């Protein structure tokens, strides 16, 4: 002990464990701070971002307000149109008939099922493979015995069911449209109707400003 | 410190914007632009140079108008564009998407092309026909895109010849991925969110394929990876189990109905 005190200013005490740890912490803090200040925020990402979000993964604020968890509002800012026909949305579970299902899985928030920066499955969103089974297993063993031997993640990976958009994958829809001709009688895309107001174009303005002019 | 530097840069940028010549356009170029514009729908709708290059909100001439200029008339188109992968970086205040950032195979020659309204639409000529296929193929080099030209869909477009804009009969890249939609008010708009009708494929079946094709034809096509890759070069050969199951169910039900 006395020996250590004597050599307080010696080279070996300068690099003792405590000082090394402090130094490493300072380097780490400096590195993280610099990354934050210089907008290299991708180093804070905990994993690979999904194909859908990777193009703006560096702008953390797109999804994260400070360090708060991601809310439905952040998701809906971009996905509102897709969710307009959401069959499993909060509206469904506010209906008393389905409200009890929430005890099995709290599906009122997007992040219950979807996580970002973790392993992704085919459809570009993270999903635990057997989420559907939490509520639907009973139905499959009973009424829908035809589905009994299917794999639990097959509901959506096989392309049959879409959790949010039931419009085309309900049995009703398929039954209704069975036996249709390959080509429907008439294409249903709307014709665009733009009618210009003028017969002859006006004189172009701003010409002077563009040829060597100044603003 | 960073803010001071940024502020300085911004001030410099504004200052140079105020004093620098508007654009390096010579008379010949201006003539060509004017001519192209005077034949366009923009001219006949009284959208003049100043409408985009010097709107009332701007104090000086804007050399290169952004999507904000387009937005003053094409609100729905720009808003949907900003939600898709093509435009999301602009929505998030980041530099525009370039093919270099894409995961799909892209044409090497255009790796730095900035994705904005003008990337697909020449605002001076206002033609939607090139924007429906040619603009896409300027950047996209994946098999599905490259195989379009050999598809029956492309043949339909070719048979129609040169149109002012793709008709409802011709099927272009845009027909499926940037489809026209009728709003509740009855206005027809092109949904420019390029990822809205892309995946999942079953949503495309309803939103796009079934505008022209029967349900089974659409499903058996869309869930055949090879067929999608070849851009639907042949009729579908797949026979989905889902459809068989529904048929079985139907027979059972009608069987029960007759036995009662």
Coordinates of C-alpha atoms in Angstrom, one line a residue:
Chain A
X1 CA 0.0 0.0 0.0
X2 CA 2.7 2.3 1.0
X3 CA 4.6 1.5 -2.2
X4 CA 1.6 2.5 -4.3
X5 CA 1.2 5.8 -2.5
X6 CA 4.9 6.6 -3.0
X7 CA 4.7 6.1 -6.7
X8 CA 1.5 8.2 -7.1
X9 CA 2.9 10.1 -10.0
X10 CA 4.5 7.1 -11.6
X11 CA 3.6 5.8 -15.0
X12 CA 2.0 2.6 -13.7
X13 CA -0.6 4.5 -11.4
X14 CA -1.6 6.7 -14.3
X15 CA -2.9 3.6 -16.0
X16 CA -4.5 1.8 -13.1
X17 CA -7.9 0.2 -13.4
X18 CA -9.9 3.1 -12.2
X19 CA -8.3 5.6 -14.5
X20 CA -8.6 3.3 -17.4
X21 CA -12.3 2.8 -16.8
X22 CA -12.8 6.6 -16.5
X23 CA -10.9 7.1 -19.7
X24 CA -12.9 4.5 -21.6
X25 CA -16.1 6.0 -20.3
X26 CA -15.0 9.4 -21.5
X27 CA -14.1 8.1 -24.9
X28 CA -17.5 6.3 -25.1
X29 CA -19.4 9.4 -24.1
X30 CA -17.4 11.5 -26.5
X31 CA -18.1 9.0 -29.3
X32 CA -21.8 8.8 -28.6
X33 CA -22.1 12.5 -28.1
X34 CA -20.3 13.2 -31.4
X35 CA -22.5 10.7 -33.2
X36 CA -25.6 12.5 -31.8
X37 CA -24.3 16.0 -32.6
X38 CA -23.0 15.1 -36.1
X39 CA -26.2 13.3 -37.0
X40 CA -24.8 9.8 -37.3
X41 CA -27.7 8.6 -35.2
X42 CA -27.8 5.2 -37.0
X43 CA -25.2 4.0 -34.4
X44 CA -28.0 4.1 -31.8
X45 CA -30.1 1.6 -33.8
X46 CA -30.5 -1.6 -31.9
X47 CA -30.8 -3.8 -35.1
X48 CA -31.7 -3.9 -38.8
X49 CA -34.5 -1.6 -39.8
X50 CA -37.3 -3.0 -42.0
X51 CA -37.3 -2.5 -45.7
X52 CA -40.2 -0.1 -45.4
X53 CA -38.6 2.2 -42.9
X54 CA -34.9 1.9 -43.8
X55 CA -35.0 4.9 -46.2
X56 CA -35.6 7.3 -43.3
X57 CA -34.1 5.3 -40.4
X58 CA -31.5 8.1 -39.7
X59 CA -34.3 10.6 -38.8
X60 CA -35.2 9.0 -35.4
X61 CA -37.8 11.8 -34.8
X62 CA -39.9 10.4 -37.6
X63 CA -41.1 7.7 -35.2
X64 CA -39.6 8.6 -31.8
X65 CA -40.6 11.6 -29.9
X66 CA -37.7 12.0 -27.5
X67 CA -37.4 8.7 -25.6
X68 CA -41.1 8.1 -25.4
X69 CA -42.4 4.8 -26.9
X70 CA -43.8 4.8 -30.4
X71 CA -47.5 5.7 -30.4
X72 CA -50.3 4.8 -32.8
X73 CA -50.3 8.4 -34.0
X74 CA -46.7 8.2 -35.2
X75 CA -47.6 5.1 -37.2
X76 CA -50.8 6.5 -38.6
X77 CA -49.1 9.7 -39.8
X78 CA -48.0 7.6 -42.8
X79 CA -50.3 4.5 -42.7
X80 CA -53.7 6.1 -42.3
X81 CA -54.8 5.3 -45.8
X82 CA -53.9 1.6 -45.5
X83 CA -55.6 1.4 -42.1
X84 CA -58.8 3.0 -43.3
X85 CA -60.2 -0.5 -43.9
X86 CA -58.7 -2.0 -40.8
X87 CA -60.8 -5.0 -39.7
X88 CA -58.9 -5.6 -36.5
X89 CA -58.6 -1.9 -35.4
X90 CA -59.4 -0.4 -32.0
X91 CA -63.0 0.2 -33.2
X92 CA -63.6 -3.5 -33.3
X93 CA -62.4 -4.1 -29.7
X94 CA -64.3 -1.2 -28.3
X95 CA -67.4 -3.2 -29.4
X96 CA -68.5 -5.2 -26.3
X97 CA -68.8 -8.4 -28.3
X98 CA -65.0 -8.4 -28.9
X99 CA -63.8 -6.4 -25.9
X100 CA -63.0 -9.5 -23.9
X101 CA -60.4 -10.6 -26.5
X102 CA -58.2 -7.7 -25.3
X103 CA -57.4 -9.8 -22.2
X104 CA -55.7 -12.3 -24.4
X105 CA -53.8 -9.8 -26.5
X106 CA -53.8 -6.0 -26.0
X107 CA -54.2 -5.2 -29.7
X108 CA -55.1 -1.5 -29.4
X109 CA -51.6 -0.4 -30.1
X110 CA -49.5 -1.1 -33.2
X111 CA -46.5 -1.9 -31.2
X112 CA -48.2 -4.9 -29.5
X113 CA -47.6 -6.8 -32.7
X114 CA -45.1 -4.8 -34.7
X115 CA -41.6 -4.1 -33.5
X116 CA -39.0 -2.2 -35.5
X117 CA -35.2 -2.9 -35.6
X118 CA -35.6 -6.6 -34.9
X119 CA -35.8 -9.7 -37.1
X120 CA -38.2 -9.2 -39.9
X121 CA -40.5 -11.6 -41.6
X122 CA -41.7 -11.6 -45.2
X123 CA -44.3 -8.9 -45.1
X124 CA -41.9 -6.2 -43.9
X125 CA -43.1 -6.1 -40.3
X126 CA -42.0 -7.9 -37.3
X127 CA -44.6 -10.4 -36.1
X128 CA -44.4 -13.3 -33.7
X129 CA -45.3 -16.3 -35.9
X130 CA -48.3 -17.5 -34.0
X131 CA -50.0 -14.3 -33.0
X132 CA -53.3 -15.3 -34.8
X133 CA -53.5 -18.4 -32.7
X134 CA -53.8 -16.5 -29.4
X135 CA -57.4 -15.7 -30.3
X136 CA -58.3 -18.1 -33.2
X137 CA -57.0 -21.4 -32.0
X138 CA -60.3 -22.5 -30.7
X139 CA -62.1 -21.7 -33.9
X140 CA -59.6 -23.8 -35.9
X141 CA -60.1 -26.8 -33.7
X142 CA -63.8 -26.4 -33.9
X143 CA -65.7 -24.8 -36.7
X144 CA -62.8 -24.5 -39.1
X145 CA -61.5 -28.0 -38.8
X146 CA -60.3 -27.7 -42.5
X147 CA -57.4 -25.6 -41.1
X148 CA -56.4 -28.0 -38.4
X149 CA -53.0 -29.2 -39.8
X150 CA -51.8 -25.8 -41.0
X151 CA -48.7 -24.3 -39.5
X152 CA -49.5 -21.5 -37.0
X153 CA -47.6 -18.9 -38.9
X154 CA -49.1 -19.9 -42.2
X155 CA -52.2 -17.7 -41.7
X156 CA -50.3 -14.8 -43.3
X157 CA -47.0 -16.2 -44.5
X158 CA -49.0 -18.4 -47.0
X159 CA -50.6 -15.3 -48.3
X160 CA -54.1 -16.3 -47.3
X161 CA -55.1 -13.9 -44.6
X162 CA -54.3 -10.2 -44.0
X163 CA -54.9 -9.2 -40.4
X164 CA -55.8 -5.6 -41.2
X165 CA -57.4 -5.9 -44.6
X166 CA -60.1 -8.6 -44.7
X167 CA -61.7 -7.3 -47.8
X168 CA -60.4 -10.0 -50.2
X169 CA -59.5 -12.9 -47.9
X170 CA -62.8 -13.5 -46.3
X171 CA -64.5 -16.7 -47.2
X172 CA -67.5 -14.6 -48.2
X173 CA -65.5 -12.6 -50.7
X174 CA -64.0 -15.7 -52.2
X175 CA -67.3 -17.5 -52.5
X176 CA -69.0 -14.4 -54.0
X177 CA -66.4 -14.1 -56.7
X178 CA -65.8 -17.8 -57.5
X179 CA -66.2 -18.8 -61.2
X180 CA -65.6 -15.3 -62.6
X181 CA -64.2 -15.1 -66.1
X182 CA -60.4 -14.5 -66.4
X183 CA -61.2 -11.1 -68.0
X184 CA -64.0 -9.1 -66.5
X185 CA -66.3 -7.6 -69.1
X186 CA -65.0 -4.0 -68.7
X187 CA -61.9 -2.5 -67.0
X188 CA -63.1 -0.6 -64.0
X189 CA -60.3 2.0 -63.7
X190 CA -61.8 5.4 -63.9
X191 CA -61.1 7.6 -67.0
X192 CA -59.4 10.8 -66.2
X193 CA -61.3 13.9 -67.2
X194 CA -59.3 17.0 -67.6
X195 CA -60.8 19.8 -69.7
X196 CA -58.5 22.7 -70.4
X197 CA -60.2 26.1 -70.2
X198 CA -58.3 27.8 -73.0
X199 CA -58.2 27.0 -76.7
X200 CA -54.9 28.8 -77.3
X201 CA -52.0 29.1 -74.8
X202 CA -51.2 32.5 -73.2
X203 CA -47.8 34.2 -73.7
X204 CA -45.2 32.8 -71.4
X205 CA -44.1 35.2 -68.6
X206 CA -40.8 35.4 -66.7
X207 CA -38.6 35.0 -69.9
X208 CA -36.4 37.9 -69.1
X209 CA -35.6 36.7 -65.6
X210 CA -34.3 33.4 -66.9
X211 CA -32.0 34.6 -69.6
X212 CA -29.2 36.3 -67.6
X213 CA -31.7 38.2 -65.5
X214 CA -31.5 38.9 -61.8
X215 CA -34.1 38.1 -59.2
Chain B
X1 CA -21.7 25.6 -32.0
X2 CA -23.4 23.4 -34.6
X3 CA -26.4 25.8 -34.8
X4 CA -24.1 28.8 -35.3
X5 CA -22.4 27.0 -38.2
X6 CA -25.7 25.9 -39.7
X7 CA -27.1 29.4 -39.3
X8 CA -24.1 30.9 -41.0
X9 CA -24.5 28.4 -43.9
X10 CA -28.2 29.2 -44.2
X11 CA -27.5 32.9 -44.2
X12 CA -24.8 32.4 -46.9
X13 CA -27.3 30.3 -48.9
X14 CA -30.0 32.9 -48.7
X15 CA -27.6 35.7 -49.5
X16 CA -26.3 33.9 -52.6
X17 CA -29.9 33.1 -53.6
X18 CA -30.8 36.8 -53.4
X19 CA -27.9 38.0 -55.4
X20 CA -26.9 35.3 -57.8
X21 CA -28.3 35.2 -61.4
X22 CA -31.5 33.3 -61.6
X23 CA -30.5 30.6 -64.0
X24 CA -28.0 29.7 -66.6
X25 CA -30.6 29.3 -69.3
X26 CA -29.7 30.5 -72.8
X27 CA -32.2 31.8 -75.3
X28 CA -32.3 28.5 -77.3
X29 CA -33.1 26.5 -74.1
X30 CA -35.8 29.0 -73.1
X31 CA -37.4 28.8 -76.6
X32 CA -37.5 25.0 -76.4
X33 CA -39.0 25.2 -72.9
X34 CA -41.6 27.8 -74.0
X35 CA -42.5 25.7 -77.0
X36 CA -42.9 22.5 -75.0
X37 CA -45.0 24.4 -72.4
X38 CA -47.3 26.2 -74.9
X39 CA -48.4 22.8 -76.1
X40 CA -49.0 21.4 -72.7
X41 CA -52.1 21.0 -70.5
X42 CA -50.4 23.4 -68.0
X43 CA -50.5 26.2 -70.6
X44 CA -54.1 25.7 -71.5
X45 CA -55.0 25.6 -67.8
X46 CA -53.2 29.0 -67.5
X47 CA -50.4 27.7 -65.5
X48 CA -47.7 30.1 -66.6
X49 CA -43.9 30.2 -65.8
X50 CA -44.6 32.4 -62.8
X51 CA -47.2 30.0 -61.4
X52 CA -44.4 27.6 -60.4
X53 CA -41.2 29.7 -60.7
X54 CA -42.5 32.8 -58.9
X55 CA -45.6 32.1 -56.9
X56 CA -47.1 34.9 -54.9
X57 CA -45.6 33.5 -51.7
X58 CA -42.0 33.7 -53.1
X59 CA -40.1 37.0 -53.3
X60 CA -37.8 35.9 -56.0
X61 CA -37.8 33.5 -59.0
X62 CA -37.4 29.9 -57.9
X63 CA -35.0 28.3 -60.2
X64 CA -36.0 24.7 -59.4
X65 CA -39.5 24.5 -58.0
X66 CA -39.9 21.6 -55.5
X67 CA -42.9 19.4 -54.8
X68 CA -44.3 22.3 -52.8
X69 CA -45.0 24.2 -56.0
X70 CA -46.8 21.3 -57.5
X71 CA -48.7 20.8 -54.3
X72 CA -50.5 24.1 -54.7
X73 CA -52.6 22.5 -57.4
X74 CA -51.9 18.7 -57.1
X75 CA -52.4 18.4 -53.3
X76 CA -53.6 14.7 -53.2
X77 CA -50.9 13.6 -55.7
X78 CA -48.1 15.2 -53.7
X79 CA -49.4 14.1 -50.4
X80 CA -49.6 10.5 -51.4
X81 CA -46.2 10.7 -53.1
X82 CA -44.7 11.8 -49.8
X83 CA -46.1 8.8 -48.0
X84 CA -44.6 6.2 -50.4
X85 CA -40.9 5.2 -50.5
X86 CA -40.3 7.5 -53.4
X87 CA -41.2 10.6 -51.3
X88 CA -40.9 9.6 -47.7
X89 CA -37.4 11.1 -47.3
X90 CA -38.7 14.5 -48.4
X91 CA -41.5 14.2 -45.9
X92 CA -39.0 13.6 -43.2
X93 CA -36.8 16.5 -44.2
X94 CA -34.0 14.4 -45.6
X95 CA -32.3 14.7 -49.0
X96 CA -34.4 13.1 -51.7
X97 CA -34.2 9.4 -52.5
X98 CA -31.7 8.4 -55.1
X99 CA -31.4 5.0 -56.8
X100 CA -28.1 4.6 -55.0
X101 CA -30.0 4.2 -51.8
X102 CA -32.4 1.5 -53.1
X103 CA -32.2 -2.2 -52.3
X104 CA -33.7 -3.2 -55.6
X105 CA -31.3 -3.4 -58.6
X106 CA -31.2 0.0 -60.3
X107 CA -29.7 1.4 -63.5
X108 CA -26.1 2.4 -62.6
X109 CA -26.2 5.5 -64.9
X110 CA -28.8 7.2 -62.7
X111 CA -27.6 6.4 -59.3
X112 CA -27.6 10.0 -58.3
X113 CA -31.0 10.9 -59.8
X114 CA -33.1 12.8 -57.2
X115 CA -36.6 11.4 -56.7
X116 CA -39.0 14.3 -56.9
X117 CA -42.0 15.2 -59.1
X118 CA -39.7 16.2 -62.0
X119 CA -37.9 12.8 -61.9
X120 CA -40.9 11.2 -63.6
X121 CA -42.9 14.2 -64.9
X122 CA -41.4 16.9 -67.2
X123 CA -43.4 19.8 -65.7
X124 CA -43.0 21.7 -69.0
X125 CA -44.5 19.1 -71.3
X126 CA -46.9 17.6 -68.8
X127 CA -47.2 14.2 -70.4
X128 CA -48.4 11.3 -68.3
X129 CA -47.7 8.7 -70.9
X130 CA -43.9 8.6 -70.3
X131 CA -44.5 8.8 -66.6
X132 CA -46.5 5.6 -66.7
X133 CA -43.7 3.3 -67.9
X134 CA -40.6 5.0 -69.3
X135 CA -39.9 7.1 -66.2
X136 CA -40.0 3.9 -64.0
X137 CA -37.6 2.0 -66.3
X138 CA -35.2 4.9 -66.2
X139 CA -34.2 3.7 -62.7
X140 CA -35.6 0.3 -62.1
X141 CA -33.6 -2.7 -63.3
X142 CA -35.2 -5.7 -61.4
X143 CA -36.5 -8.6 -63.5
X144 CA -40.2 -7.7 -62.9
X145 CA -39.6 -4.2 -64.3
X146 CA -37.4 -5.3 -67.2
X147 CA -39.9 -8.0 -68.2
X148 CA -42.8 -5.5 -68.5
X149 CA -42.0 -4.8 -72.2
X150 CA -42.5 -8.5 -73.1
X151 CA -45.8 -8.8 -71.3
X152 CA -49.3 -8.9 -72.6
X153 CA -50.0 -5.7 -70.5
X154 CA -47.3 -3.9 -72.5
X155 CA -48.8 -5.2 -75.8
X156 CA -52.1 -3.6 -74.9
X157 CA -50.5 -0.3 -74.4
X158 CA -48.6 -0.6 -77.7
X159 CA -51.7 -1.6 -79.6
X160 CA -53.3 1.6 -78.5
X161 CA -50.5 3.7 -80.0
X162 CA -49.6 7.1 -78.8
X163 CA -52.2 8.4 -76.4
X164 CA -52.3 11.7 -74.6
X165 CA -52.4 9.6 -71.4
X166 CA -52.8 5.9 -70.8
X167 CA -56.4 4.9 -71.3
X168 CA -58.4 2.6 -69.1
X169 CA -57.6 -0.3 -71.5
X170 CA -53.8 0.0 -71.5
X171 CA -52.0 -1.4 -68.5
X172 CA -48.8 0.3 -67.5
X173 CA -46.5 0.2 -64.4
X174 CA -48.6 3.0 -63.1
X175 CA -51.9 1.2 -63.6
X176 CA -50.9 -1.3 -60.9
X177 CA -48.5 0.6 -58.7
X178 CA -49.9 4.2 -59.0
X179 CA -53.5 3.5 -59.8
X180 CA -56.2 6.1 -60.4
X181 CA -58.7 6.3 -57.7
X182 CA -62.1 8.1 -57.5
X183 CA -62.6 10.1 -54.3
X184 CA -65.9 10.4 -52.5
X185 CA -66.3 13.8 -54.2
X186 CA -66.0 12.1 -57.6
X187 CA -62.6 13.5 -58.5
X188 CA -60.2 11.1 -60.2
X189 CA -56.7 11.2 -58.7
X190 CA -53.6 9.1 -59.2
X191 CA -52.5 7.6 -55.9
X192 CA -48.7 8.5 -56.0
X193 CA -47.9 6.4 -52.9
X194 CA -45.8 3.8 -54.8
X195 CA -45.9 1.3 -51.9
X196 CA -49.7 1.5 -51.3
X197 CA -50.4 -1.0 -54.1
X198 CA -47.3 -3.1 -54.0
X199 CA -47.5 -5.4 -51.0
X200 CA -49.1 -7.4 -49.5
X201 CA -50.1 -9.0 -52.8
X202 CA -53.6 -9.8 -51.7
X203 CA -54.3 -6.1 -51.3
X204 CA -53.2 -5.6 -54.9
X205 CA -55.7 -8.3 -56.0
X206 CA -58.6 -6.2 -54.7
X207 CA -57.2 -2.8 -55.4
X208 CA -55.8 -3.4 -58.9
X209 CA -56.0 -6.8 -60.5
X210 CA -59.8 -7.2 -60.0
X211 CA -60.4 -3.9 -61.9
X212 CA -59.9 -6.1 -65.0
X213 CA -59.5 -9.8 -64.0
X214 CA -61.7 -12.3 -62.3
X215 CA -60.8 -13.2 -58.7
X216 CA -59.4 -16.7 -59.2
X217 CA -57.3 -15.6 -62.2
X218 CA -55.9 -12.7 -60.1
X219 CA -55.1 -14.9 -57.1
X220 CA -53.5 -17.7 -59.1
X221 CA -51.3 -15.0 -60.9
X222 CA -50.3 -12.9 -57.9
X223 CA -49.2 -15.8 -55.7
X224 CA -47.0 -17.4 -58.4
X225 CA -43.5 -15.8 -57.8
X226 CA -42.2 -16.9 -61.2
X227 CA -45.2 -15.3 -62.9
X228 CA -44.7 -12.0 -61.0
X229 CA -41.0 -12.0 -61.9
X230 CA -41.8 -12.5 -65.6
X231 CA -44.3 -9.7 -65.3
X232 CA -47.2 -12.0 -66.1
X233 CA -45.8 -13.3 -69.4
X234 CA -48.3 -16.2 -69.5
X235 CA -51.7 -17.1 -68.1
X236 CA -51.6 -18.5 -64.5
X237 CA -51.0 -22.2 -64.0
X238 CA -51.2 -22.2 -60.3
X239 CA -54.3 -23.5 -58.5
X240 CA -54.3 -22.2 -54.9
X241 CA -55.4 -24.5 -52.1
X242 CA -57.4 -21.6 -50.6
X243 CA -59.6 -21.6 -53.6
X244 CA -60.0 -25.4 -53.6
X245 CA -61.0 -25.2 -49.9
X246 CA -63.7 -22.6 -50.6
X247 CA -65.0 -24.8 -53.4
X248 CA -65.2 -27.8 -51.1
X249 CA -67.0 -25.7 -48.6
X250 CA -69.4 -24.5 -51.2
X251 CA -70.2 -28.1 -52.3
X252 CA -70.7 -29.2 -48.7
X253 CA -73.1 -26.3 -48.1
X254 CA -75.1 -26.9 -51.2
X255 CA -75.1 -30.6 -50.4
X256 CA -76.5 -29.9 -47.0
X257 CA -79.0 -27.5 -48.5
X258 CA -80.4 -30.2 -50.9
X259 CA -80.6 -32.9 -48.3
X260 CA -82.7 -30.7 -46.0

